[in-house]
CSV table of C-alpha atoms in Angstrom, one decimal:
chain,number,residue,atom,x,y,z
A,1429,UNK,CA,104.2,82.7,49.6
A,1430,UNK,CA,104.8,80.2,52.2
A,1431,UNK,CA,102.0,77.5,52.5
A,1432,UNK,CA,101.5,74.5,54.9
A,1433,UNK,CA,99.1,71.6,54.6
A,1434,UNK,CA,98.3,69.1,57.5
A,1435,UNK,CA,97.2,65.8,56.7
A,1436,UNK,CA,96.9,62.4,58.5
A,1437,UNK,CA,94.2,60.3,60.0
A,1438,UNK,CA,91.1,61.9,61.5
A,1439,UNK,CA,90.4,59.1,64.0
A,1440,UNK,CA,93.1,57.4,66.2
A,1441,UNK,CA,92.2,54.4,68.8
A,1442,UNK,CA,93.3,55.2,72.5
A,1443,UNK,CA,96.7,54.0,73.3
A,1444,UNK,CA,97.9,54.1,69.7
A,1445,UNK,CA,100.0,56.5,67.8
A,1446,UNK,CA,98.8,59.6,66.3
A,1447,UNK,CA,100.8,60.4,63.1
A,1448,UNK,CA,100.5,63.5,61.0
A,1449,UNK,CA,102.3,65.3,58.2
A,1450,UNK,CA,102.9,68.9,57.1
A,1451,UNK,CA,103.5,69.6,53.5
A,1452,UNK,CA,105.4,72.9,53.1
A,1453,UNK,CA,105.4,74.9,49.7
A,1454,UNK,CA,107.0,78.2,49.0
A,1455,UNK,CA,110.3,77.6,51.2
A,1456,UNK,CA,112.6,74.7,52.0
A,1457,UNK,CA,112.2,73.1,55.4
A,1458,UNK,CA,115.9,73.6,55.8
A,1459,UNK,CA,115.3,77.6,56.0
A,1460,UNK,CA,113.5,77.9,59.3
A,1461,UNK,CA,112.3,76.3,62.4
A,1462,UNK,CA,108.8,74.5,62.3
A,1463,UNK,CA,106.1,73.9,65.1
A,1464,UNK,CA,103.4,71.9,65.8
A,1465,UNK,CA,100.6,73.4,67.9
A,1466,UNK,CA,97.3,72.0,68.9
A,1467,UNK,CA,93.8,73.1,70.1
A,1468,UNK,CA,91.4,70.9,72.1
A,1469,UNK,CA,87.7,71.7,71.2
A,1470,UNK,CA,86.7,74.7,72.7
A,1471,UNK,CA,89.9,75.3,74.3
A,1472,UNK,CA,93.2,77.5,73.9
A,1473,UNK,CA,96.5,76.8,72.0
A,1474,UNK,CA,99.1,74.6,73.2
A,1475,UNK,CA,102.6,74.5,71.8
A,1476,UNK,CA,103.6,70.9,71.1
A,1477,UNK,CA,107.4,71.3,69.8
A,1478,UNK,CA,109.7,72.2,66.9
A,1479,UNK,CA,112.0,71.0,64.5
A,1480,UNK,CA,115.1,73.2,63.5
A,1481,UNK,CA,116.5,73.7,60.2
A,1482,UNK,CA,119.4,71.2,61.3
A,1483,UNK,CA,116.7,68.8,62.5
A,1484,UNK,CA,117.2,69.4,66.2
A,1485,UNK,CA,114.2,69.4,68.3
A,1486,UNK,CA,112.5,70.5,71.3
A,1487,UNK,CA,109.2,69.8,73.0
A,1488,UNK,CA,106.6,71.1,75.6
A,1489,UNK,CA,107.7,69.2,78.8
A,1490,UNK,CA,104.2,68.2,79.5
A,1491,UNK,CA,104.4,66.1,76.0
A,1492,UNK,CA,108.2,65.5,76.0
A,1493,UNK,CA,107.7,61.9,76.8
A,1494,UNK,CA,105.2,61.1,73.8
A,1495,UNK,CA,106.1,63.3,71.1
A,1496,UNK,CA,108.7,63.0,68.1
A,1497,UNK,CA,108.7,65.8,65.4
A,1498,UNK,CA,111.0,65.3,62.4
A,1499,UNK,CA,111.3,66.8,59.1
A,1500,UNK,CA,111.9,65.2,55.4
A,1501,UNK,CA,114.1,67.4,53.3
A,1502,UNK,CA,113.5,65.3,50.2
A,1503,UNK,CA,109.8,65.8,50.5
A,1504,UNK,CA,109.7,69.4,52.1
A,1505,UNK,CA,107.5,67.6,54.9
A,1506,UNK,CA,107.3,67.8,58.6
A,1507,UNK,CA,105.9,65.1,60.7
A,1508,UNK,CA,104.3,64.6,64.2
A,1509,UNK,CA,104.1,61.4,66.1
A,1510,UNK,CA,102.2,61.2,69.6
A,1511,UNK,CA,102.0,57.8,71.2
A,1512,UNK,CA,99.7,56.5,73.7
A,1513,UNK,CA,96.8,58.8,72.8
A,1514,UNK,CA,93.9,59.3,75.1
A,1515,UNK,CA,90.8,61.4,74.6
A,1516,UNK,CA,92.7,64.3,76.0
A,1517,UNK,CA,94.6,64.4,72.5
A,1518,UNK,CA,91.6,64.9,70.7
A,1519,UNK,CA,92.3,68.3,69.0
A,1520,UNK,CA,92.8,70.4,65.8
A,1521,UNK,CA,96.7,70.0,65.2
A,1522,UNK,CA,98.5,72.7,63.3
A,1523,UNK,CA,101.8,73.2,61.8
A,1524,UNK,CA,103.4,76.7,61.6
A,1525,UNK,CA,106.4,78.3,60.5
A,1526,UNK,CA,108.4,80.1,63.0
A,1527,UNK,CA,110.3,83.5,62.6
A,1528,UNK,CA,112.8,85.1,64.9
A,1529,UNK,CA,116.3,84.5,66.0
A,1530,UNK,CA,115.2,81.2,67.9
A,1531,UNK,CA,117.5,82.0,70.7
A,1532,UNK,CA,115.9,85.0,72.4
A,1533,UNK,CA,112.5,85.5,70.7
A,1534,UNK,CA,110.4,83.8,67.8
A,1535,UNK,CA,106.7,83.8,66.5
A,1536,UNK,CA,104.6,81.9,64.5
A,1537,UNK,CA,103.7,82.7,60.9
A,1538,UNK,CA,101.9,81.3,59.0
A,1539,UNK,CA,100.2,78.5,60.2
A,1540,UNK,CA,98.5,75.6,58.3
A,1541,UNK,CA,94.5,75.2,58.2
A,1542,UNK,CA,94.8,72.6,60.7
A,1543,UNK,CA,93.5,69.0,60.9
A,1544,UNK,CA,91.2,67.6,63.5
A,1545,UNK,CA,92.2,64.5,65.2
A,1546,UNK,CA,89.8,62.5,67.3
A,1547,UNK,CA,90.8,59.9,69.8
A,1548,UNK,CA,88.2,57.3,70.1
A,1549,UNK,CA,87.6,53.5,70.2
B,1483,UNK,CA,105.9,76.5,83.7
B,1484,UNK,CA,105.5,80.0,82.4
B,1485,UNK,CA,102.0,81.5,82.0
B,1486,UNK,CA,100.3,84.5,80.3
B,1487,UNK,CA,97.0,85.4,81.6
B,1488,UNK,CA,94.1,87.1,79.5
B,1489,UNK,CA,90.6,87.8,80.4
B,1490,UNK,CA,88.0,85.2,79.0
B,1491,UNK,CA,86.0,87.9,77.3
B,1492,UNK,CA,85.7,91.1,76.4
B,1493,UNK,CA,82.5,93.0,74.8
B,1494,UNK,CA,82.2,96.5,73.2
B,1495,UNK,CA,79.6,98.1,70.8
B,1496,UNK,CA,80.4,98.7,67.3
B,1497,UNK,CA,83.0,101.8,66.8
B,1498,UNK,CA,83.9,101.6,70.6
B,1499,UNK,CA,87.6,100.6,71.5
B,1500,UNK,CA,88.4,97.2,72.6
B,1501,UNK,CA,91.2,96.6,74.8
B,1502,UNK,CA,92.7,93.0,75.7
B,1503,UNK,CA,95.2,92.6,78.2
B,1504,UNK,CA,97.9,90.0,78.6
B,1505,UNK,CA,100.0,89.6,81.7
B,1506,UNK,CA,103.2,87.6,82.3
B,1507,UNK,CA,106.3,87.9,84.5
B,1508,UNK,CA,108.6,87.7,81.8
B,1509,UNK,CA,107.0,90.3,79.6
B,1510,UNK,CA,109.4,93.2,80.9
B,1511,UNK,CA,112.1,91.3,78.6
B,1512,UNK,CA,110.1,89.8,76.1
B,1513,UNK,CA,108.1,90.9,73.0
B,1514,UNK,CA,104.5,90.3,73.0
B,1515,UNK,CA,102.6,88.9,70.0
B,1516,UNK,CA,98.9,88.6,69.1
B,1517,UNK,CA,96.8,86.2,66.9
B,1518,UNK,CA,93.2,86.5,65.8
B,1519,UNK,CA,91.0,83.2,65.2
B,1520,UNK,CA,87.9,83.4,63.7
B,1521,UNK,CA,85.5,80.7,64.2
B,1522,UNK,CA,86.6,77.5,62.4
B,1523,UNK,CA,89.7,79.0,61.0
B,1524,UNK,CA,93.3,78.9,61.8
B,1525,UNK,CA,94.9,81.7,63.8
B,1526,UNK,CA,96.4,84.9,62.1
B,1527,UNK,CA,99.3,86.9,63.4
B,1528,UNK,CA,98.0,90.6,63.8
B,1529,UNK,CA,100.7,92.0,66.0
B,1530,UNK,CA,104.3,91.2,66.3
B,1531,UNK,CA,107.2,92.5,68.3
B,1532,UNK,CA,104.7,94.1,70.7
B,1533,UNK,CA,103.2,96.8,68.0
B,1534,UNK,CA,104.2,95.9,64.5
B,1535,UNK,CA,101.2,95.0,62.1
B,1536,UNK,CA,102.0,92.3,59.3
B,1537,UNK,CA,100.9,93.5,55.9
B,1538,UNK,CA,97.2,93.5,55.3
B,1539,UNK,CA,96.1,94.0,59.2
B,1540,UNK,CA,94.0,97.1,59.6
B,1541,UNK,CA,95.5,100.0,61.2
B,1542,UNK,CA,92.6,100.0,63.9
B,1543,UNK,CA,94.3,97.1,65.5
B,1544,UNK,CA,97.5,98.2,67.7
B,1545,UNK,CA,99.7,96.8,70.2
B,1546,UNK,CA,101.6,97.8,73.1
B,1547,UNK,CA,103.9,96.5,76.0
B,1548,UNK,CA,104.6,98.0,79.5
B,1549,UNK,CA,105.9,96.2,82.5
B,1550,UNK,CA,104.4,92.9,82.9
B,1551,UNK,CA,101.5,93.5,80.6
B,1552,UNK,CA,100.8,93.8,77.1
B,1553,UNK,CA,97.6,95.1,75.4
B,1554,UNK,CA,95.9,94.6,71.9
B,1555,UNK,CA,93.8,97.8,71.3
B,1556,UNK,CA,91.1,97.8,68.6
B,1557,UNK,CA,90.0,101.3,68.0
B,1558,UNK,CA,86.7,101.5,66.4
B,1559,UNK,CA,85.8,97.9,66.6
B,1560,UNK,CA,83.7,96.3,63.9
B,1561,UNK,CA,81.8,93.3,63.7
B,1562,UNK,CA,84.2,91.6,61.6
B,1563,UNK,CA,86.7,91.7,64.5
B,1564,UNK,CA,84.7,89.4,66.6
B,1565,UNK,CA,87.0,86.5,67.2
B,1566,UNK,CA,89.2,84.9,69.9
B,1567,UNK,CA,92.7,86.7,70.4
B,1568,UNK,CA,95.6,85.1,71.9
B,1569,UNK,CA,98.7,86.6,73.0
B,1570,UNK,CA,102.0,84.8,72.9
B,1571,UNK,CA,105.6,85.2,74.1
B,1572,UNK,CA,108.3,83.3,75.5
B,1573,UNK,CA,110.0,82.4,78.6
B,1574,UNK,CA,113.4,83.8,79.8
B,1575,UNK,CA,114.4,80.7,81.7
B,1576,UNK,CA,116.2,77.9,80.0
B,1577,UNK,CA,115.0,76.8,76.5
B,1578,UNK,CA,112.9,79.4,74.8
B,1579,UNK,CA,109.5,78.2,76.3
B,1580,UNK,CA,106.9,79.0,73.9
B,1581,UNK,CA,103.6,80.0,75.5
B,1582,UNK,CA,100.0,81.2,74.7
B,1583,UNK,CA,97.7,83.1,76.9
B,1584,UNK,CA,94.3,81.5,77.2
B,1585,UNK,CA,92.3,83.6,74.9
B,1586,UNK,CA,90.0,86.2,74.7
B,1587,UNK,CA,86.8,86.4,73.0
B,1588,UNK,CA,85.9,89.7,71.7
B,1589,UNK,CA,82.1,90.3,71.1
B,1590,UNK,CA,81.2,93.4,69.2
B,1591,UNK,CA,77.5,94.1,69.4
């Protein structure tokens, strides 16, 4: 059974870097693509980006200049870094496993429980 | 960028059929997926590849796709079906752009 657990600081100051970790169990991070998705309070879902089983990445164009996603195969973890955060980056951040052929089609399942990150001084 | 459009809210009485739509220009060529998110919880996949149900998802939830529209149908809606529902799909242009609809709040009362 695949399980994902996000962790990291719940409070980040404006202009600083948000750093989160997603610990994966039940499957190796080298077996799939993995995405980060966020949800601002009371709002919808926004895909942030993915890291593939080879370590390649792709990001939402709206965040591309500030985001880095990577994987640590020795720890079976994913990481998310978002630089120069503002209040608009306050959200619940989820990691999720991707299914599909990753070329023409994909979807997310399962998701971690999510972790709330608040950007405030 | 690509967009998927959903109605903000749908309301039905218990036992009635609820239909939630999702429109997008790439849907004639792309599968639609549906996620259910109950209050305070992570989204859960309820429909994949237009109409397939993951294990454990009730048969009263079904999906379809025609032209630029995908539809999630909940037949005989129950109070426990109250949730936000998000459609998801990908774009046909360039890299596989991953896009969620804005979400629909289903009220069953």
